[in-house]
């Protein structure tokens, strides 16, 4: 379906919008100037960091009104919302997991705000609802974020998030009767429930100051033990590190409940580990790994043997073993050596292992014996991503496969025969995956490095330089961008759009060297990789700057903001979402200090401060008449991961600067956070606004029927 050019009437509206500069609200400002090793840096919009002040709240409401006024004038906005709703309305099954004779799985009937957790004794029987998070709130803004069942199967703890916040609450149910027990944990964060006996370990902070729950720096993450039937005030403090108040601490207990394992993070690129026996009441803490230099996970302890997943001595990761009696890394033995691809997942399956490898940013699944020998490969349909559900307690294996034009489908795998069969197929009315194609290309970045990129588009699309392109990237924190399906993205594809996903340095696609090549004073590589992706799409005739949109969220929002400053001529539309925009002060809010391993901080050294200042999106907006792309900044009032102040200050400065007449707007969501757990209704609203803004500013009227 080819996109249709705007009618003369709509073109007139766009022309009017482009020639009449929007009147932006006046943001609260002051004369704040910071000193970084003798360099004076103005921060005039510092008052916007106070997100509860009357001045900030007034500005927020004025910005919301302006953005809504602009979007409401787009003639196809409502039709896009309806089309997205139709595309999203299909059954979305999850993988079953087996526990104590029950199969548990999530499923969404199509438009439910949150997926429902079901269970059944047999895969052939009609399942029963175990927990429906849609009943936890009237508007779907309470999300179920985790489930953990006690090892005897008697209790189930579940974690929730309200309005998208990272703050976690823990509740407990009787597993058999589904009765909600009085146990309730508050002010937990970055935690689940690690069961031992009739209680569990969890991680939490002190209750924050009233009014600053979503902005103040989080310090002193502690591990507690909660016994069922007692109030939180009676919980036992199990672990804290007063010398390192900014470290994270998370607890893990193997199935045999033989040990308590504490991971420490937040300072380096990996985790420190300390543990102690739970069989001996007088046991002392034993240090397994003192540093946070390496990514290390103790997957399980079986008959006194620890199975360890790590990048120590293996930038692409490997699998090791060690005795619990001598757990330090000098005593580790290699079970599965580093391979060609990046080892990104390990699952126990009966008496075997299923290993997931990333090869050129696409998943491969292999079956191994417990002594480390490769036995077979599980063939996947095409380039894509796979998730595995299995347990060493039984032989049943399920896996989910997805790709850019493959909605997540569930397969059952037979370990004995090595054969897969579909378990739950997915159908989207009116969508035929055979109408689209995905290809992987490798383009050259500024320093000669080859960068992989996936390109998805409708078959038969001509390289005429006028195809709308939606270029997405992230490039940070060892995160790999593997192929994945998005129902809302179908709207872009069916309207002749091209979706391009670049695997930038800073991610984990090729192991730790690829990650490090996009960190600290090599961060500019990430922006250059993104710019080169856009230039490749233009050079190869797919598009031109007048049809190019860039988007990214969080660290990807930083990517978009920095890239806009570097090459505003290269893009027509930019969507920086929940971005890290103030690189000089990011570490002072909530858990921002945790990102220093990737970014460095302005307090580290004159060189680091200067480097951050050189690309910080907030500090490098041009003010000389250089035309910038039409920009829609997005954030949310409950984002306590990347606080809204980043986007507030960035949008205020962007609007006040002389960057041409294209709109510079900010969309500020309410009762929403960084993105996780967002209800379907809010997802549809957000993407209706994003696509409306994009198509309107590209000068294209999309087909919505």
XYZ file of C-alpha atoms in Angstrom:
705
model
C 0.000 0.000 0.000
C 1.736 3.173 -1.149
C 1.560 6.274 0.944
C -0.671 9.011 -0.384
C 0.503 12.574 -0.805
C -1.241 15.217 1.221
C -4.299 16.845 -0.229
C -4.000 20.509 -1.102
C -6.010 21.434 1.988
C -3.788 19.436 4.318
C -0.694 20.786 2.584
C -1.953 24.270 3.342
C -2.248 23.388 7.028
C 1.316 22.062 7.081
C 2.590 25.110 5.215
C 0.845 27.377 7.703
C 2.382 25.452 10.615
C 5.864 25.647 9.122
C 5.761 29.388 8.468
C 4.164 30.456 11.740
C 6.488 29.746 14.609
C 4.814 28.213 17.630
C 4.543 30.303 20.768
C 6.212 28.247 23.478
C 5.571 28.642 27.204
C 8.162 30.569 29.162
C 10.046 28.126 31.336
C 11.108 28.976 34.902
C 14.769 29.968 34.834
C 17.522 31.461 36.980
C 21.196 32.421 36.725
C 22.741 29.144 37.890
C 26.306 28.577 36.704
C 28.308 25.450 37.631
C 32.070 25.165 37.798
C 33.618 22.008 36.342
C 37.361 22.069 36.988
C 37.487 25.783 36.201
C 35.070 25.684 33.273
C 31.916 27.730 33.832
C 28.741 26.073 32.524
C 25.387 27.856 32.671
C 22.316 25.877 33.667
C 19.497 28.434 33.351
C 16.680 25.891 33.563
C 17.795 24.461 36.892
C 14.377 25.332 38.456
C 12.788 22.631 36.263
C 14.651 20.013 38.293
C 12.163 20.713 41.076
C 9.302 18.740 39.579
C 6.901 19.545 42.410
C 7.281 23.341 42.431
C 4.363 25.510 41.405
C 6.397 27.086 38.589
C 7.360 23.713 37.124
C 3.816 22.345 37.393
C 2.471 25.447 35.624
C 5.016 25.048 32.821
C 4.176 21.338 32.485
C 0.470 22.087 32.080
C 1.175 24.810 29.521
C 3.414 22.453 27.536
C 0.780 19.731 27.651
C -1.826 22.160 26.382
C 0.419 23.333 23.532
C 1.283 19.789 22.443
C -2.331 18.672 22.586
C -3.407 21.729 20.604
C -0.846 20.930 17.907
C -1.642 17.225 17.721
C -5.396 17.761 17.752
C -5.140 19.701 14.494
C -3.612 16.728 12.664
C -6.537 15.426 10.601
C -5.604 11.739 10.701
C -4.656 11.428 14.380
C -7.880 9.689 15.475
C -7.795 7.353 12.474
C -4.229 6.326 13.303
C -5.321 5.534 16.871
C -8.123 3.316 15.555
C -5.826 1.541 13.092
C -3.247 0.887 15.803
C -5.996 -0.513 18.020
C -7.034 -2.906 15.239
C -3.466 -4.054 14.604
C -2.890 -4.575 18.318
C -6.061 -6.616 18.798
C -4.808 -10.196 18.537
C -4.189 -12.908 21.113
C -0.673 -12.803 22.531
C 0.346 -16.051 24.253
C 3.339 -16.503 26.528
C 5.583 -19.497 27.159
C 4.423 -22.034 29.747
C 6.645 -22.695 32.746
C 6.116 -25.758 34.937
C 6.133 -25.640 38.742
C 4.805 -28.251 41.186
C 2.542 -29.875 38.622
C 1.121 -26.593 37.301
C 1.805 -24.934 33.981
C 1.842 -21.146 34.306
C 1.693 -18.750 31.374
C 0.755 -15.176 30.519
C -1.734 -14.310 27.822
C -3.362 -11.151 26.527
C -6.636 -11.423 24.620
C -5.647 -8.472 22.472
C -6.410 -5.143 24.094
C -6.141 -5.947 27.789
C -4.024 -3.280 29.460
C -1.944 -5.936 31.216
C -1.399 -9.595 30.335
C -3.142 -12.111 32.591
C -1.329 -14.945 34.388
C -3.060 -18.321 33.901
C -2.349 -21.838 35.127
C -3.454 -25.335 34.248
C -2.660 -28.898 35.328
C -2.637 -30.110 31.725
C -1.884 -28.329 28.488
C -5.048 -29.866 27.049
C -7.325 -28.433 29.718
C -8.930 -25.021 29.908
C -6.690 -22.855 32.116
C -7.810 -20.890 35.142
C -6.913 -17.304 35.936
C -4.210 -17.248 38.582
C -3.637 -13.500 38.776
C -5.208 -10.746 36.688
C -3.285 -7.474 37.116
C -6.056 -5.616 35.266
C -8.077 -5.929 38.472
C -5.371 -4.211 40.519
C -6.321 -0.772 39.151
C -9.120 0.849 37.196
C -6.895 2.189 34.425
C -4.304 -0.569 33.996
C -1.470 1.486 35.487
C -0.570 -1.193 38.053
C 1.742 -3.692 36.349
C 2.646 -7.195 37.460
C 6.452 -7.215 37.290
C 7.404 -10.596 38.737
C 6.262 -13.921 40.192
C 8.178 -16.190 42.575
C 6.843 -19.395 44.120
C 8.273 -20.899 47.304
C 10.196 -24.108 46.762
C 7.526 -26.166 48.536
C 4.894 -24.573 46.293
C 2.851 -23.283 49.223
C 3.252 -19.547 48.645
C 3.523 -17.255 45.629
C 5.018 -13.783 45.950
C 4.313 -11.264 43.228
C 5.781 -7.833 42.607
C 3.946 -4.838 41.200
C 4.808 -1.381 39.931
C 2.448 1.585 40.077
C 2.256 4.125 37.239
C 5.482 2.898 35.666
C 7.706 3.675 38.648
C 10.716 1.526 39.535
C 9.427 1.340 43.116
C 8.272 -2.207 43.825
C 5.655 -3.597 46.184
C 5.529 -7.280 47.117
C 2.369 -9.233 47.932
C 1.924 -12.907 48.853
C -0.777 -15.420 47.879
C -1.644 -18.915 48.999
C -0.710 -20.797 45.813
C -3.453 -23.409 46.030
C -6.387 -21.206 47.013
C -5.130 -17.933 45.440
C -6.055 -16.192 48.688
C -4.207 -12.902 49.229
C -2.282 -12.954 52.500
C -1.716 -9.856 54.674
C 2.023 -9.712 53.869
C 2.909 -6.477 52.059
C 6.373 -5.029 51.340
C 6.848 -1.369 50.357
C 9.771 0.744 49.069
C 11.496 -2.229 47.511
C 13.384 -1.679 44.271
C 15.208 -3.776 41.670
C 14.229 -6.987 43.410
C 12.147 -10.105 43.366
C 11.446 -12.586 46.170
C 14.182 -15.162 46.790
C 12.559 -17.899 48.848
C 14.016 -19.811 51.752
C 11.666 -21.844 53.909
C 8.571 -19.895 54.920
C 9.986 -16.518 53.924
C 11.953 -14.670 51.280
C 14.811 -12.231 50.776
C 14.266 -8.904 49.019
C 16.078 -5.593 48.465
C 14.766 -2.186 49.524
C 15.631 1.409 50.339
C 14.532 3.573 53.244
C 11.249 5.373 52.664
C 12.091 8.524 50.663
C 11.266 12.076 51.693
C 7.659 12.997 50.923
C 7.393 14.701 47.543
C 10.795 13.438 46.353
C 9.899 9.775 45.764
C 10.728 10.014 42.055
C 13.754 12.290 41.950
C 16.131 12.000 44.915
C 19.219 9.822 44.597
C 18.676 6.287 45.905
C 21.222 5.272 48.540
C 21.799 2.323 50.890
C 20.207 -0.593 49.092
C 19.792 -3.316 51.730
C 18.744 -6.976 51.721
C 16.074 -8.112 54.184
C 14.411 -11.407 55.096
C 10.630 -11.451 55.449
C 8.889 -14.301 57.282
C 5.350 -15.022 56.128
C 2.705 -13.757 58.529
C 4.801 -10.967 60.052
C 4.781 -7.194 59.396
C 7.502 -5.568 57.313
C 8.689 -3.712 60.412
C 9.833 -7.081 61.823
C 11.892 -8.010 58.749
C 15.480 -8.967 59.478
C 18.316 -6.959 57.961
C 20.522 -9.538 56.263
C 23.058 -7.538 54.275
C 24.201 -3.936 53.860
C 27.385 -2.187 52.780
C 27.715 1.109 54.631
C 31.029 1.870 52.923
C 29.369 1.898 49.488
C 25.942 3.550 49.824
C 25.447 3.740 46.055
C 25.831 0.016 45.402
C 22.927 -2.248 44.514
C 22.502 -5.516 46.419
C 20.313 -8.367 45.229
C 19.733 -11.787 46.772
C 19.528 -15.177 45.115
C 18.872 -18.627 46.576
C 19.318 -21.858 44.572
C 16.471 -24.382 44.414
C 18.083 -26.558 47.078
C 18.193 -23.557 49.456
C 21.790 -24.387 50.269
C 23.203 -20.852 50.060
C 22.361 -17.160 50.103
C 24.102 -15.339 47.252
C 24.421 -11.533 47.293
C 25.295 -9.649 44.109
C 26.718 -6.133 44.340
C 26.482 -3.681 41.453
C 26.350 -0.050 40.480
C 30.020 0.858 40.290
C 31.660 -1.324 37.659
C 30.675 -3.208 34.535
C 29.698 -6.360 36.412
C 28.900 -7.725 39.855
C 30.706 -8.547 43.041
C 29.504 -11.731 44.762
C 29.466 -12.827 48.372
C 27.681 -15.871 49.729
C 27.160 -17.985 52.805
C 25.757 -21.400 53.591
C 22.127 -21.606 54.709
C 22.683 -25.087 56.110
C 24.978 -23.889 58.877
C 23.515 -21.200 61.210
C 27.060 -20.169 62.158
C 28.279 -19.866 58.570
C 30.420 -16.851 57.643
C 30.215 -14.753 54.509
C 32.588 -15.946 51.760
C 33.747 -13.568 49.016
C 33.432 -15.169 45.592
C 34.342 -12.073 43.568
C 35.436 -8.841 45.272
C 35.303 -6.531 42.252
C 32.565 -5.384 39.902
C 34.866 -5.748 36.909
C 33.197 -8.816 35.411
C 29.702 -9.968 34.588
C 29.180 -13.061 36.770
C 26.025 -15.039 37.567
C 25.760 -18.204 39.640
C 23.046 -20.006 37.687
C 22.473 -22.861 40.130
C 24.133 -25.107 42.674
C 23.734 -28.820 41.988
C 25.202 -31.374 44.416
C 27.735 -28.857 45.655
C 28.770 -27.687 42.169
C 28.195 -24.089 41.125
C 27.363 -23.348 37.472
C 28.698 -19.908 36.586
C 27.983 -17.683 33.573
C 30.663 -15.044 33.072
C 32.725 -12.854 30.767
C 35.789 -13.219 32.994
C 38.559 -14.295 30.618
C 36.000 -14.480 27.814
C 34.686 -11.220 26.295
C 31.946 -13.224 24.528
C 31.107 -15.150 27.717
C 31.546 -18.778 28.749
C 30.188 -21.308 31.256
C 32.256 -22.368 34.266
C 31.901 -24.642 37.291
C 33.283 -24.490 40.817
C 32.868 -26.232 44.143
C 30.914 -24.330 46.792
C 33.824 -25.173 49.081
C 36.209 -23.176 46.862
C 34.039 -20.703 44.915
C 36.667 -18.024 44.077
C 37.447 -17.568 40.381
C 40.985 -18.914 40.667
C 39.301 -22.272 41.340
C 36.845 -22.175 38.444
C 36.889 -24.824 35.732
C 35.765 -24.207 32.183
C 32.673 -26.168 31.132
C 31.752 -24.466 27.847
C 34.504 -22.268 26.365
C 34.018 -18.945 24.640
C 32.571 -19.477 21.172
C 32.189 -17.631 17.896
C 29.067 -15.835 19.038
C 28.163 -14.178 22.316
C 26.738 -16.584 24.895
C 23.651 -14.644 25.971
C 21.525 -17.224 27.785
C 21.772 -20.516 29.695
C 18.811 -22.763 30.572
C 18.814 -26.087 32.393
C 16.565 -28.663 30.712
C 16.400 -32.008 32.489
C 19.900 -33.465 32.270
C 20.904 -31.063 29.497
C 21.601 -27.402 28.875
C 20.154 -25.094 26.233
C 22.520 -22.268 25.355
C 21.530 -19.119 23.491
C 24.166 -17.459 21.318
C 24.052 -14.092 19.552
C 25.634 -14.259 16.116
C 25.526 -10.968 14.210
C 22.755 -9.764 16.565
C 20.508 -12.760 15.907
C 19.856 -15.676 18.292
C 20.861 -19.325 17.848
C 19.848 -22.149 20.213
C 22.065 -25.168 20.950
C 21.596 -28.226 23.165
C 24.556 -29.228 25.360
C 25.200 -32.043 27.795
C 25.900 -31.161 31.428
C 29.560 -31.991 30.841
C 29.801 -29.226 28.232
C 29.511 -31.082 24.919
C 27.407 -29.623 22.091
C 24.759 -32.133 21.014
C 22.531 -30.363 18.500
C 21.070 -27.079 17.272
C 17.442 -26.067 17.579
C 16.601 -24.697 14.148
C 14.803 -21.347 14.173
C 12.602 -20.067 11.319
C 14.837 -17.145 10.291
C 16.930 -14.314 11.726
C 15.313 -13.455 15.025
C 15.191 -13.762 18.796
C 14.340 -16.743 20.984
C 13.460 -17.205 24.635
C 13.507 -20.581 26.420
C 11.378 -21.995 29.241
C 12.734 -25.168 30.844
C 13.866 -26.657 34.157
C 16.327 -29.264 35.359
C 13.397 -30.851 37.239
C 11.730 -32.067 34.027
C 12.363 -32.582 30.303
C 9.689 -30.303 28.885
C 11.056 -27.433 26.821
C 9.221 -24.488 25.294
C 10.696 -21.656 23.315
C 9.313 -18.459 21.825
C 10.535 -17.095 18.503
C 10.031 -13.602 17.154
C 11.405 -11.366 14.431
C 10.481 -8.090 12.796
C 7.578 -9.629 10.870
C 7.063 -12.685 13.118
C 4.815 -12.085 16.123
C 6.051 -14.132 19.084
C 5.041 -17.763 18.564
C 5.483 -20.613 21.044
C 7.082 -23.949 20.124
C 7.416 -27.173 22.073
C 10.781 -28.902 21.732
C 11.402 -32.610 22.274
C 14.822 -33.201 23.805
C 14.872 -36.874 22.784
C 14.000 -36.469 19.103
C 15.367 -32.981 18.604
C 12.171 -31.878 16.900
C 10.090 -28.742 17.382
C 6.378 -28.373 16.879
C 4.180 -25.276 17.108
C 2.422 -25.015 20.439
C 0.578 -21.735 20.055
C 0.487 -19.995 16.687
C -0.369 -16.322 16.398
C -2.591 -14.737 13.782
C -3.051 -11.036 13.176
C -6.138 -10.314 11.085
C -5.213 -8.628 7.825
C -1.468 -9.075 8.252
C 0.557 -11.390 6.020
C 4.223 -11.701 6.969
C 5.020 -12.891 3.441
C 4.305 -9.382 2.185
C 7.419 -8.075 3.947
C 11.121 -8.764 3.922
C 13.939 -8.270 6.425
C 17.549 -8.054 5.349
C 20.743 -7.489 7.272
C 23.371 -5.133 5.920
C 26.803 -4.108 7.168
C 27.714 -0.471 6.637
C 30.907 1.440 7.399
C 31.160 3.924 10.263
C 33.443 6.968 10.407
C 36.478 5.016 11.666
C 36.026 2.135 9.212
C 34.215 -0.233 11.609
C 31.538 -2.409 10.023
C 28.174 -1.995 11.752
C 25.256 -4.428 11.284
C 21.763 -3.112 10.626
C 18.408 -4.812 10.015
C 16.121 -3.279 7.382
C 12.446 -4.308 7.114
C 10.096 -3.157 4.368
C 7.295 -4.198 2.045
C 8.309 -6.417 -0.865
C 8.654 -4.562 -4.142
C 9.540 -1.237 -2.531
C 11.502 0.962 -4.932
C 14.738 2.682 -4.007
C 13.542 6.059 -5.193
C 15.009 8.179 -2.391
C 11.542 9.102 -1.120
C 10.654 6.227 1.186
C 9.978 7.221 4.802
C 12.571 5.605 7.077
C 12.233 5.068 10.833
C 15.790 4.640 12.115
C 16.112 3.246 15.632
C 19.169 2.757 17.828
C 20.361 2.388 21.411
C 24.103 1.763 21.694
C 24.867 1.346 25.360
C 25.069 -0.677 28.570
C 25.920 -3.948 26.826
C 22.330 -4.166 25.520
C 21.914 -6.114 22.288
C 19.189 -5.126 19.838
C 17.938 -8.451 18.497
C 15.075 -8.723 15.989
C 11.666 -8.364 17.612
C 8.045 -7.839 16.681
C 5.987 -4.718 17.309
C 2.292 -4.581 16.415
C 2.332 -0.805 16.254
C 5.272 -0.937 13.839
C 3.035 -2.706 11.303
C 1.283 0.600 10.746
C 4.564 2.129 9.592
C 5.379 -0.808 7.327
C 1.950 -1.065 5.709
C 2.215 2.612 4.792
C 5.352 2.040 2.763
C 7.716 2.907 5.582
C 11.096 1.259 6.135
C 12.120 0.257 9.641
C 15.905 0.269 10.168
C 17.492 -0.951 13.412
C 21.205 -0.294 13.789
C 23.379 -2.418 16.117
C 25.620 0.383 17.339
C 28.744 0.063 19.402
C 28.090 0.295 23.123
C 25.719 -2.667 22.839
C 26.514 -6.306 23.517
C 26.163 -7.712 20.003
C 29.832 -8.743 19.784
C 30.760 -9.023 23.433
C 32.549 -6.743 25.841
C 34.970 -5.115 23.328
C 31.971 -3.932 21.279
C 30.395 -2.576 24.447
C 33.513 -0.763 25.648
C 34.021 0.804 22.204
C 30.906 2.898 22.892
C 31.549 3.948 26.484
C 33.094 6.922 28.299
C 35.542 8.755 26.033
C 34.637 6.492 23.134
C 30.941 7.442 23.278
C 31.281 9.481 20.086
C 31.624 6.161 18.215
C 27.955 5.488 19.000
C 26.788 8.764 17.479
C 29.020 8.299 14.446
C 27.621 4.792 13.952
C 24.078 6.200 13.999
C 24.921 8.993 11.577
C 26.580 6.461 9.265
C 23.404 4.343 9.355
C 21.382 7.306 8.100
C 23.984 8.098 5.458
C 23.915 4.469 4.304
C 20.138 4.551 3.823
C 20.517 7.725 1.754
C 23.519 6.514 -0.249
C 21.783 3.250 -1.144
C 18.793 5.154 -2.488
C 16.285 4.091 0.121
C 15.493 7.590 1.323
C 16.657 11.181 1.699
C 16.902 13.598 4.638
C 13.381 14.877 3.911
C 11.950 11.422 4.755
C 14.191 10.306 7.607
C 12.987 9.938 11.211
C 15.219 8.954 14.134
C 13.967 7.564 17.432
C 15.460 6.163 20.608
C 14.567 5.856 24.266
C 16.516 6.343 27.508
C 20.166 5.960 26.457
C 18.656 5.968 22.967
C 17.059 9.335 23.773
C 20.556 10.614 24.501
C 21.592 9.146 21.148
C 18.878 11.052 19.287
C 19.547 14.320 21.133
C 23.298 14.184 20.546
C 22.917 13.145 16.908
C 20.477 15.991 16.227
C 23.074 18.476 17.441
C 25.814 16.901 15.339
C 23.838 16.534 12.109
C 20.544 18.436 12.178
C 20.603 18.487 8.366
C 20.334 14.712 8.122
C 16.848 14.186 9.557
C 13.342 15.527 9.068
C 11.849 14.291 12.352
C 13.383 13.334 15.704
C 11.733 11.497 18.619
C 13.986 11.526 21.714
C 12.090 9.468 24.287
C 12.740 9.553 28.067
C 16.299 10.530 27.258
C 19.409 11.219 29.342
C 19.865 14.806 28.152
C 21.981 16.485 30.854
C 25.282 14.638 30.919
C 26.769 16.969 33.512
C 24.246 16.191 36.262
C 22.633 12.837 35.372
C 24.412 11.070 38.233
C 22.719 13.208 40.893
C 19.203 11.793 40.471
C 17.618 8.471 41.572
C 19.913 5.746 40.171
C 21.754 7.893 37.640
C 25.049 7.225 39.415
C 24.700 3.630 38.237
C 25.377 4.699 34.647
C 28.849 6.035 35.378
C 30.430 2.766 34.210
C 29.213 3.580 30.697
C 29.350 7.373 30.716
C 31.847 8.531 33.336
C 30.793 11.596 35.339
C 31.548 15.321 35.268
C 33.215 14.891 38.679
C 35.757 12.308 37.483
C 38.374 14.544 35.873
C 38.722 17.665 33.710
C 39.071 15.428 30.667
C 35.905 13.439 31.420
C 33.912 16.575 32.214
C 35.070 18.170 28.985
C 34.170 15.100 26.952
C 30.674 14.887 28.443
C 30.143 18.594 27.847
C 31.178 18.186 24.213
C 28.197 15.982 23.377
C 25.619 16.547 26.153
C 22.334 17.107 24.246
C 21.213 19.902 26.571
C 24.460 21.849 26.270
C 25.062 21.620 22.513
C 21.801 22.855 21.001
C 22.653 25.326 18.269
C 21.279 28.862 18.568
C 22.316 30.383 15.255
C 19.351 29.712 12.989
C 20.469 26.232 11.955
C 17.262 24.368 11.060
C 16.578 21.416 13.354
C 14.237 18.529 12.570
C 10.674 18.580 13.862
C 11.082 17.207 17.385
C 8.711 15.494 19.782
C 10.355 14.902 23.167
C 8.588 12.375 25.398
C 8.726 11.809 29.146
C 6.391 10.865 32.009
C 5.644 12.129 35.491
C 6.511 8.858 37.277
C 9.786 8.172 35.474
C 12.201 7.611 38.346
C 14.762 5.935 36.090
C 15.566 8.950 33.885
C 13.869 11.760 35.758
C 11.643 14.105 33.696
C 13.971 17.028 34.483
C 16.234 15.786 31.674
C 13.501 16.212 29.083
C 12.072 19.337 30.746
C 15.354 21.249 30.594
C 16.173 19.961 27.118
C 12.776 20.910 25.671
C 12.870 24.334 27.330
C 16.259 25.145 25.831
C 15.343 23.693 22.438
C 12.238 25.863 22.326
C 14.133 28.980 23.380
C 16.919 28.509 20.825
C 16.961 29.701 17.217
C 16.719 26.323 15.460
C 14.289 27.090 12.660
C 10.514 26.945 12.510
C 9.896 23.190 12.686
C 7.907 22.342 15.842
C 9.796 21.471 19.043
C 7.242 19.920 21.395
C 7.262 17.797 24.542
C 4.736 15.084 25.326
C 4.493 14.612 29.109
C 2.506 11.514 30.055
C 0.738 11.139 33.389
C 0.617 8.054 35.626
C 3.408 6.558 33.530
C 7.113 5.924 33.964
C 10.146 4.907 31.929
C 8.140 2.477 29.811
C 7.961 -0.928 31.486
C 4.462 -2.064 32.409
C 2.737 0.697 30.463
C -0.909 -0.254 29.850
C -1.959 -1.011 26.280
C -4.298 1.995 26.168
C -1.416 4.344 26.951
C 0.847 2.591 24.435
C -1.754 3.143 21.715
C -2.231 6.788 22.707
C 1.499 7.419 22.660
C 2.164 5.808 19.295
C -0.874 7.485 17.755
C 0.691 10.804 18.733
C 4.186 9.809 17.596
C 3.061 8.538 14.194
C 0.731 11.497 13.708
C 3.602 13.875 14.425
C 5.963 11.991 12.103
C 3.666 11.636 9.103
C 2.384 15.194 9.459
C 5.893 16.609 9.406
C 6.991 14.333 6.567
C 4.100 15.687 4.513
C 2.475 12.269 4.094
C -1.121 11.286 4.737
C -1.103 7.654 5.891
C -3.681 5.066 4.902
C -5.602 4.090 8.039
C -8.138 1.564 6.738
